[in-house]
GROMACS .gro file of C-alpha atoms in nm:
model
  349
    1MET     CA    1  -1.041  -1.510   1.462
    2ALA     CA    2  -1.328  -1.518   1.215
    3SER     CA    3  -1.200  -1.245   0.984
    4LEU     CA    4  -0.920  -1.455   0.834
    5THR     CA    5  -0.938  -1.832   0.838
    6PRO     CA    6  -0.684  -1.980   0.820
    7LEU     CA    7  -0.448  -1.707   0.935
    8SER     CA    8  -0.151  -1.623   0.716
    9ALA     CA    9   0.192  -1.637   0.875
   10GLU     CA   10   0.220  -1.258   0.843
   11THR     CA   11  -0.110  -1.201   1.022
   12GLU     CA   12  -0.020  -1.449   1.293
   13ALA     CA   13   0.310  -1.269   1.350
   14LEU     CA   14   0.125  -0.939   1.394
   15LEU     CA   15  -0.104  -1.095   1.653
   16GLN     CA   16   0.191  -1.238   1.848
   17HIS     CA   17   0.416  -0.931   1.838
   18GLU     CA   18   0.534  -0.784   2.169
   19CYS     CA   19   0.617  -0.415   2.159
   20LYS     CA   20   0.946  -0.339   2.336
   21THR     CA   21   0.975   0.023   2.227
   22ILE     CA   22   0.715   0.260   2.379
   23SER     CA   23   0.533   0.079   2.659
   24ARG     CA   24   0.160   0.032   2.617
   25ASP     CA   25   0.124   0.159   2.974
   26LEU     CA   26   0.209   0.507   2.842
   27ILE     CA   27  -0.067   0.500   2.580
   28HIS     CA   28  -0.410   0.650   2.643
   29GLN     CA   29  -0.590   0.341   2.521
   30PRO     CA   30  -0.917   0.356   2.329
   31GLY     CA   31  -1.218   0.231   2.521
   32PRO     CA   32  -1.582   0.302   2.609
   33ASP     CA   33  -1.473   0.581   2.846
   34PHE     CA   34  -1.227   0.746   2.605
   35LEU     CA   35  -1.421   1.071   2.568
   36ASP     CA   36  -1.456   1.107   2.945
   37ARG     CA   37  -1.086   1.040   3.002
   38CYS     CA   38  -0.933   1.243   2.722
   39PHE     CA   39  -1.179   1.506   2.601
   40VAL     CA   40  -1.391   1.606   2.900
   41PRO     CA   41  -1.085   1.763   3.072
   42SER     CA   42  -1.000   1.954   2.752
   43ASN     CA   43  -1.115   2.290   2.619
   44ARG     CA   44  -1.372   2.129   2.386
   45THR     CA   45  -1.717   2.275   2.440
   46PRO     CA   46  -2.024   2.069   2.530
   47GLN     CA   47  -2.139   2.104   2.169
   48VAL     CA   48  -1.809   1.958   2.039
   49LEU     CA   49  -1.827   1.679   2.299
   50ARG     CA   50  -2.177   1.599   2.174
   51SER     CA   51  -2.047   1.578   1.816
   52LEU     CA   52  -1.758   1.356   1.921
   53GLY     CA   53  -2.008   1.140   2.106
   54GLN     CA   54  -2.210   1.105   1.786
   55LEU     CA   55  -1.900   0.986   1.602
   56TYR     CA   56  -1.783   0.743   1.868
   57ASN     CA   57  -2.130   0.605   1.937
   58HIS     CA   58  -2.258   0.522   1.591
   59GLY     CA   59  -2.238   0.205   1.383
   60ARG     CA   60  -2.107  -0.139   1.471
   61LEU     CA   61  -1.819   0.004   1.678
   62ALA     CA   62  -2.046   0.229   1.886
   63GLY     CA   63  -1.930   0.255   2.245
   64THR     CA   64  -1.596   0.083   2.192
   65GLY     CA   65  -1.374   0.389   2.150
   66TYR     CA   66  -1.284   0.275   1.796
   67MET     CA   67  -1.386   0.409   1.457
   68SER     CA   68  -1.456   0.283   1.107
   69ILE     CA   69  -1.505   0.565   0.856
   70LEU     CA   70  -1.587   0.542   0.485
   71PRO     CA   71  -1.406   0.818   0.289
   72VAL     CA   72  -1.503   0.893  -0.070
   73ASP     CA   73  -1.345   1.214  -0.196
   74GLN     CA   74  -1.137   1.045  -0.464
   75GLY     CA   75  -1.366   1.177  -0.739
   76ILE     CA   76  -1.186   1.509  -0.696
   77GLU     CA   77  -0.845   1.384  -0.591
   78HIS     CA   78  -0.808   1.109  -0.854
   79THR     CA   79  -1.081   1.194  -1.114
   80ALA     CA   80  -1.427   1.045  -1.087
   81GLY     CA   81  -1.367   0.808  -1.377
   82SER     CA   82  -1.063   0.642  -1.225
   83SER     CA   83  -1.228   0.621  -0.885
   84PHE     CA   84  -1.574   0.499  -0.982
   85GLY     CA   85  -1.491   0.321  -1.307
   86PRO     CA   86  -1.449  -0.014  -1.127
   87ASN     CA   87  -1.803   0.023  -0.987
   88PRO     CA   88  -2.008   0.291  -1.171
   89MET     CA   89  -2.296   0.282  -0.921
   90TYR     CA   90  -2.092   0.523  -0.707
   91PHE     CA   91  -2.121   0.801  -0.962
   92ASP     CA   92  -2.459   0.835  -0.785
   93PRO     CA   93  -2.363   0.992  -0.450
   94GLU     CA   94  -2.652   0.834  -0.261
   95ASN     CA   95  -2.486   0.495  -0.297
   96ILE     CA   96  -2.182   0.628  -0.111
   97ILE     CA   97  -2.401   0.707   0.189
   98LYS     CA   98  -2.584   0.375   0.158
   99LEU     CA   99  -2.254   0.186   0.169
  100ALA     CA  100  -2.150   0.365   0.488
  101VAL     CA  101  -2.489   0.295   0.650
  102GLU     CA  102  -2.505  -0.070   0.546
  103GLY     CA  103  -2.136  -0.111   0.626
  104GLY     CA  104  -2.191  -0.015   0.991
  105CYS     CA  105  -1.955   0.283   0.979
  106ASN     CA  106  -1.922   0.548   1.249
  107ALA     CA  107  -1.933   0.820   0.983
  108VAL     CA  108  -1.904   0.890   0.613
  109ALA     CA  109  -1.644   1.139   0.487
  110THR     CA  110  -1.707   1.293   0.149
  111THR     CA  111  -1.755   1.616  -0.046
  112PHE     CA  112  -1.989   1.915  -0.018
  113GLY     CA  113  -2.153   1.804  -0.342
  114THR     CA  114  -2.226   1.450  -0.228
  115PHE     CA  115  -2.375   1.559   0.103
  116GLY     CA  116  -2.564   1.843  -0.065
  117THR     CA  117  -2.762   1.602  -0.282
  118VAL     CA  118  -2.882   1.378   0.004
  119ALA     CA  119  -2.853   1.587   0.322
  120ARG     CA  120  -3.221   1.590   0.419
  121LYS     CA  121  -3.251   1.215   0.367
  122TYR     CA  122  -2.944   1.101   0.560
  123ALA     CA  123  -2.815   1.372   0.800
  124HIS     CA  124  -3.009   1.210   1.086
  125LYS     CA  125  -2.909   0.854   0.990
  126ILE     CA  126  -2.528   0.868   0.994
  127PRO     CA  127  -2.278   1.136   1.104
  128PHE     CA  128  -2.155   1.353   0.815
  129LEU     CA  129  -1.782   1.432   0.798
  130VAL     CA  130  -1.750   1.702   0.531
  131LYS     CA  131  -1.414   1.721   0.356
  132ILE     CA  132  -1.369   2.096   0.312
  133ASN     CA  133  -1.049   2.106   0.102
  134HIS     CA  134  -0.909   1.899  -0.182
  135ASN     CA  135  -0.618   1.863  -0.421
  136GLU     CA  136  -0.769   1.945  -0.761
  137LEU     CA  137  -0.586   1.753  -1.034
  138LEU     CA  138  -0.745   1.886  -1.354
  139THR     CA  139  -0.480   2.158  -1.384
  140TYR     CA  140  -0.203   2.064  -1.629
  141PRO     CA  141   0.070   2.009  -1.545
  142ASN     CA  142  -0.060   1.874  -1.216
  143LYS     CA  143   0.015   2.067  -0.903
  144PHE     CA  144  -0.021   1.944  -0.547
  145ASP     CA  145  -0.206   2.192  -0.331
  146GLN     CA  146  -0.503   2.160  -0.098
  147ILE     CA  147  -0.756   2.436  -0.161
  148MET     CA  148  -1.087   2.511   0.011
  149PHE     CA  149  -1.400   2.394  -0.173
  150GLY     CA  150  -1.648   2.546   0.071
  151SER     CA  151  -1.692   2.703   0.411
  152VAL     CA  152  -1.730   2.562   0.760
  153GLU     CA  153  -2.068   2.735   0.781
  154GLU     CA  154  -2.183   2.550   0.468
  155ALA     CA  155  -2.080   2.220   0.627
  156TRP     CA  156  -2.277   2.311   0.939
  157ASN     CA  157  -2.584   2.392   0.729
  158LEU     CA  158  -2.556   2.047   0.568
  159GLY     CA  159  -2.597   1.894   0.915
  160ALA     CA  160  -2.234   1.795   0.952
  161THR     CA  161  -2.114   1.638   1.274
  162ALA     CA  162  -1.752   1.704   1.179
  163VAL     CA  163  -1.532   1.866   0.917
  164GLY     CA  164  -1.217   1.716   0.771
  165ALA     CA  165  -0.924   1.874   0.592
  166THR     CA  166  -0.584   1.782   0.452
  167ILE     CA  167  -0.256   1.962   0.504
  168TYR     CA  168   0.037   1.871   0.279
  169PHE     CA  169   0.312   1.913   0.536
  170GLY     CA  170   0.648   1.972   0.372
  171SER     CA  171   0.503   2.129   0.059
  172GLU     CA  172   0.570   2.482  -0.061
  173GLU     CA  173   0.208   2.571   0.018
  174SER     CA  174   0.202   2.415   0.367
  175ASN     CA  175   0.228   2.745   0.556
  176ARG     CA  176  -0.089   2.876   0.391
  177GLN     CA  177  -0.267   2.546   0.442
  178ILE     CA  178  -0.176   2.539   0.813
  179ILE     CA  179  -0.321   2.888   0.859
  180GLU     CA  180  -0.637   2.812   0.658
  181VAL     CA  181  -0.709   2.483   0.831
  182SER     CA  182  -0.629   2.616   1.178
  183GLN     CA  183  -0.881   2.895   1.126
  184ALA     CA  184  -1.138   2.655   0.981
  185PHE     CA  185  -1.102   2.415   1.275
  186GLU     CA  186  -1.138   2.702   1.523
  187ARG     CA  187  -1.462   2.802   1.353
  188ALA     CA  188  -1.584   2.441   1.344
  189HIS     CA  189  -1.528   2.411   1.718
  190GLU     CA  190  -1.716   2.737   1.773
  191LEU     CA  191  -2.011   2.585   1.586
  192GLY     CA  192  -1.988   2.262   1.785
  193MET     CA  193  -1.842   2.034   1.518
  194ALA     CA  194  -1.555   1.788   1.560
  195THR     CA  195  -1.244   1.811   1.341
  196VAL     CA  196  -1.042   1.548   1.154
  197LEU     CA  197  -0.705   1.623   0.993
  198TRP     CA  198  -0.545   1.425   0.710
  199CYS     CA  199  -0.177   1.480   0.806
  200TYR     CA  200  -0.012   1.401   0.474
  201LEU     CA  201   0.338   1.473   0.349
  202ARG     CA  202   0.408   1.610   0.002
  203ASN     CA  203   0.755   1.699  -0.121
  204ASN     CA  204   0.937   1.552  -0.419
  205ALA     CA  205   1.257   1.546  -0.214
  206PHE     CA  206   1.095   1.301   0.030
  207LYS     CA  207   1.117   1.030  -0.236
  208THR     CA  208   1.463   0.903  -0.327
  209ALA     CA  209   1.572   0.645  -0.583
  210ASP     CA  210   1.539   0.357  -0.338
  211GLN     CA  211   1.298   0.478  -0.067
  212ASP     CA  212   0.974   0.672  -0.028
  213TYR     CA  213   0.992   0.871   0.293
  214HIS     CA  214   0.638   1.003   0.257
  215VAL     CA  215   0.554   0.695   0.467
  216ALA     CA  216   0.850   0.718   0.709
  217THR     CA  217   0.739   0.705   1.070
  218ASP     CA  218   0.969   0.987   1.185
  219LEU     CA  219   0.829   1.228   0.924
  220THR     CA  220   0.463   1.121   0.942
  221ALA     CA  221   0.469   1.122   1.322
  222GLN     CA  222   0.595   1.480   1.322
  223ALA     CA  223   0.310   1.569   1.086
  224ASN     CA  224   0.076   1.410   1.340
  225HIS     CA  225   0.229   1.622   1.614
  226LEU     CA  226   0.168   1.937   1.411
  227GLY     CA  227  -0.191   1.821   1.356
  228VAL     CA  228  -0.271   1.777   1.724
  229THR     CA  229  -0.105   2.112   1.788
  230ILE     CA  230  -0.371   2.288   1.580
  231GLN     CA  231  -0.630   2.097   1.789
  232ALA     CA  232  -0.756   1.838   1.546
  233ASP     CA  233  -0.981   1.596   1.735
  234ILE     CA  234  -0.881   1.296   1.523
  235ILE     CA  235  -0.566   1.243   1.316
  236LYS     CA  236  -0.571   1.051   0.989
  237GLN     CA  237  -0.236   0.924   0.866
  238LYS     CA  238  -0.096   0.672   0.620
  239LEU     CA  239   0.038   0.352   0.770
  240PRO     CA  240   0.416   0.389   0.811
  241GLU     CA  241   0.642   0.161   0.608
  242ASN     CA  242   0.992   0.273   0.704
  243ASN     CA  243   1.192   0.507   0.926
  244GLY     CA  244   1.488   0.744   0.902
  245GLY     CA  245   1.350   1.013   0.674
  246PHE     CA  246   1.512   1.298   0.865
  247SER     CA  247   1.850   1.122   0.866
  248ALA     CA  248   1.844   1.018   0.502
  249LEU     CA  249   1.732   1.358   0.376
  250LYS     CA  250   1.963   1.539   0.619
  251PHE     CA  251   1.718   1.794   0.756
  252GLY     CA  252   1.520   1.855   1.073
  253LYS     CA  253   1.625   1.773   1.425
  254THR     CA  254   1.650   1.421   1.559
  255HIS     CA  255   1.755   1.216   1.859
  256LYS     CA  256   1.910   0.870   1.838
  257ALA     CA  257   1.621   0.735   2.048
  258MET     CA  258   1.386   0.796   1.753
  259TYR     CA  259   1.566   0.520   1.567
  260GLU     CA  260   1.717   0.303   1.839
  261SER     CA  261   1.458   0.271   2.117
  262LEU     CA  262   1.132   0.443   2.024
  263SER     CA  263   1.065   0.230   1.719
  264SER     CA  264   1.179  -0.075   1.523
  265ASP     CA  265   1.125  -0.227   1.179
  266ASN     CA  266   0.799  -0.391   1.294
  267PRO     CA  267   0.490  -0.214   1.151
  268ILE     CA  268   0.322  -0.212   1.493
  269ASP     CA  269   0.621  -0.036   1.650
  270LEU     CA  270   0.640   0.209   1.358
  271THR     CA  271   0.272   0.292   1.408
  272ARG     CA  272   0.308   0.322   1.785
  273TYR     CA  273   0.554   0.605   1.728
  274GLN     CA  274   0.281   0.776   1.524
  275VAL     CA  275   0.040   0.725   1.817
  276ALA     CA  276   0.297   0.867   2.060
  277ASN     CA  277   0.310   1.186   1.856
  278CYS     CA  278  -0.069   1.217   1.889
  279TYR     CA  279  -0.015   1.310   2.256
  280MET     CA  280   0.031   0.941   2.346
  281GLY     CA  281  -0.312   0.862   2.208
  282ARG     CA  282  -0.506   1.144   2.374
  283ILE     CA  283  -0.598   1.236   2.017
  284GLY     CA  284  -0.704   0.928   1.823
  285LEU     CA  285  -0.500   0.801   1.528
  286ILE     CA  286  -0.687   0.645   1.238
  287ASN     CA  287  -0.482   0.498   0.955
  288SER     CA  288  -0.556   0.477   0.583
  289GLY     CA  289  -0.696   0.159   0.438
  290GLY     CA  290  -0.487   0.203   0.123
  291GLU     CA  291  -0.562   0.156  -0.245
  292SER     CA  292  -0.754  -0.139  -0.385
  293LYS     CA  293  -0.535  -0.415  -0.528
  294GLY     CA  294  -0.807  -0.672  -0.587
  295ALA     CA  295  -0.786  -1.022  -0.443
  296THR     CA  296  -0.558  -0.928  -0.153
  297ASP     CA  297  -0.771  -0.637  -0.029
  298ARG     CA  298  -0.946  -0.824   0.252
  299GLU     CA  299  -0.629  -0.964   0.406
  300GLU     CA  300  -0.445  -0.632   0.371
  301ALA     CA  301  -0.734  -0.444   0.535
  302VAL     CA  302  -0.747  -0.688   0.825
  303GLN     CA  303  -0.370  -0.668   0.875
  304THR     CA  304  -0.381  -0.288   0.870
  305ALA     CA  305  -0.656  -0.295   1.134
  306ILE     CA  306  -0.449  -0.529   1.351
  307ILE     CA  307  -0.144  -0.305   1.320
  308ASN     CA  308  -0.343   0.007   1.407
  309LYS     CA  309  -0.525  -0.150   1.700
  310ARG     CA  310  -0.223  -0.321   1.853
  311ALA     CA  311  -0.022   0.002   1.819
  312GLY     CA  312  -0.283   0.199   2.014
  313GLY     CA  313  -0.468   0.357   1.724
  314GLN     CA  314  -0.842   0.410   1.706
  315GLY     CA  315  -0.946   0.270   1.373
  316LEU     CA  316  -0.932   0.280   0.995
  317ILE     CA  317  -1.061   0.512   0.728
  318SER     CA  318  -1.097   0.276   0.433
  319GLY     CA  319  -1.250   0.380   0.102
  320ARG     CA  320  -1.127   0.235  -0.226
  321LYS     CA  321  -1.102  -0.121  -0.095
  322ALA     CA  322  -1.474  -0.096  -0.011
  323PHE     CA  323  -1.634   0.104  -0.293
  324GLN     CA  324  -1.427  -0.027  -0.585
  325ARG     CA  325  -1.599  -0.366  -0.562
  326PRO     CA  326  -1.961  -0.493  -0.567
  327PHE     CA  327  -2.178  -0.337  -0.294
  328ALA     CA  328  -2.223  -0.653  -0.086
  329GLU     CA  329  -1.851  -0.726  -0.096
  330GLY     CA  330  -1.779  -0.370   0.013
  331VAL     CA  331  -2.006  -0.413   0.315
  332GLU     CA  332  -1.836  -0.743   0.396
  333LEU     CA  333  -1.491  -0.583   0.382
  334LEU     CA  334  -1.596  -0.303   0.617
  335TYR     CA  335  -1.736  -0.565   0.856
  336ALA     CA  336  -1.406  -0.757   0.843
  337ILE     CA  337  -1.219  -0.443   0.949
  338GLN     CA  338  -1.467  -0.371   1.228
  339ASP     CA  339  -1.448  -0.729   1.353
  340ILE     CA  340  -1.083  -0.671   1.446
  341TYR     CA  341  -1.179  -0.384   1.675
  342LEU     CA  342  -1.468  -0.585   1.822
  343ASP     CA  343  -1.240  -0.881   1.898
  344GLN     CA  344  -1.141  -0.834   2.262
  345THR     CA  345  -0.864  -1.094   2.234
  346ILE     CA  346  -0.668  -0.855   2.010
  347THR     CA  347  -0.502  -0.617   2.255
  348LEU     CA  348  -0.230  -0.353   2.259
  349ALA     CA  349   0.113  -0.496   2.187
   0.00000   0.00000   0.00000
């Protein structure tokens, strides 16, 4: 495999893993015919199918059923200075679009403001995924709440192929967010746009002294299931790192199979449970690329791609690892991720 030479022992183990939890035969696998198999029978209109086709058939992964998306909304979520300080060229929003184009991405996901400055120049060159809500962190003390920054109609006028939104499942504000996003996605579908949901968890009680259950597969998978229930076309979720959130926090309803036979400690098996909760892969799961840590970014990105692909997922949405480094290196990192999905020897576990 060209992306990592020589392979680390951890990467080699991921490539050799055999999933003995949820059989791959039950998964609706990504592939060139994915839209025909999983969306044509659905209630999505021809206009939405066209938009999904634009997403799945753009960039280096066009026609494979997999996706590589560049997300850059961290200027709002994390402050622009902390996000773009490592590489100030990205204070200029055009460079965000250029990175996605040069990086061979299926789409670029960013803010109303970014797209608004360059819409006429790039709307026909790469699919726009407009992030319509954000967690604004200038309020002090900080609060964690996703609020709308614009309308679905405004995204449509920008030439958007899709809209994206975040729901903080488990938060005090989640009921309002579910209603707002459900209504926004219904309107997006009426206008012919695809929808992508960031299914994140946010509750201080989900983090204990010795474990962070915001990345537990039982909790994140249930968030995924709520996301596909409101008819998101693609689910974006953090890569799971543990299990047993419901049991440890003593809430919700569980079955012993969730912990004994439907998953294991292996990251591929943990992620497959996330895929299972996306209607067994009928709705594609894309995982986060994670924060930038520097020298280990490339290997971590490749490993995350292997985990997602072998679990039955449909790709990665990787931002900071790409844009918080020199432009050419960012393109190279995106290519390394995409190479995993183009490598036909890497199959479902």
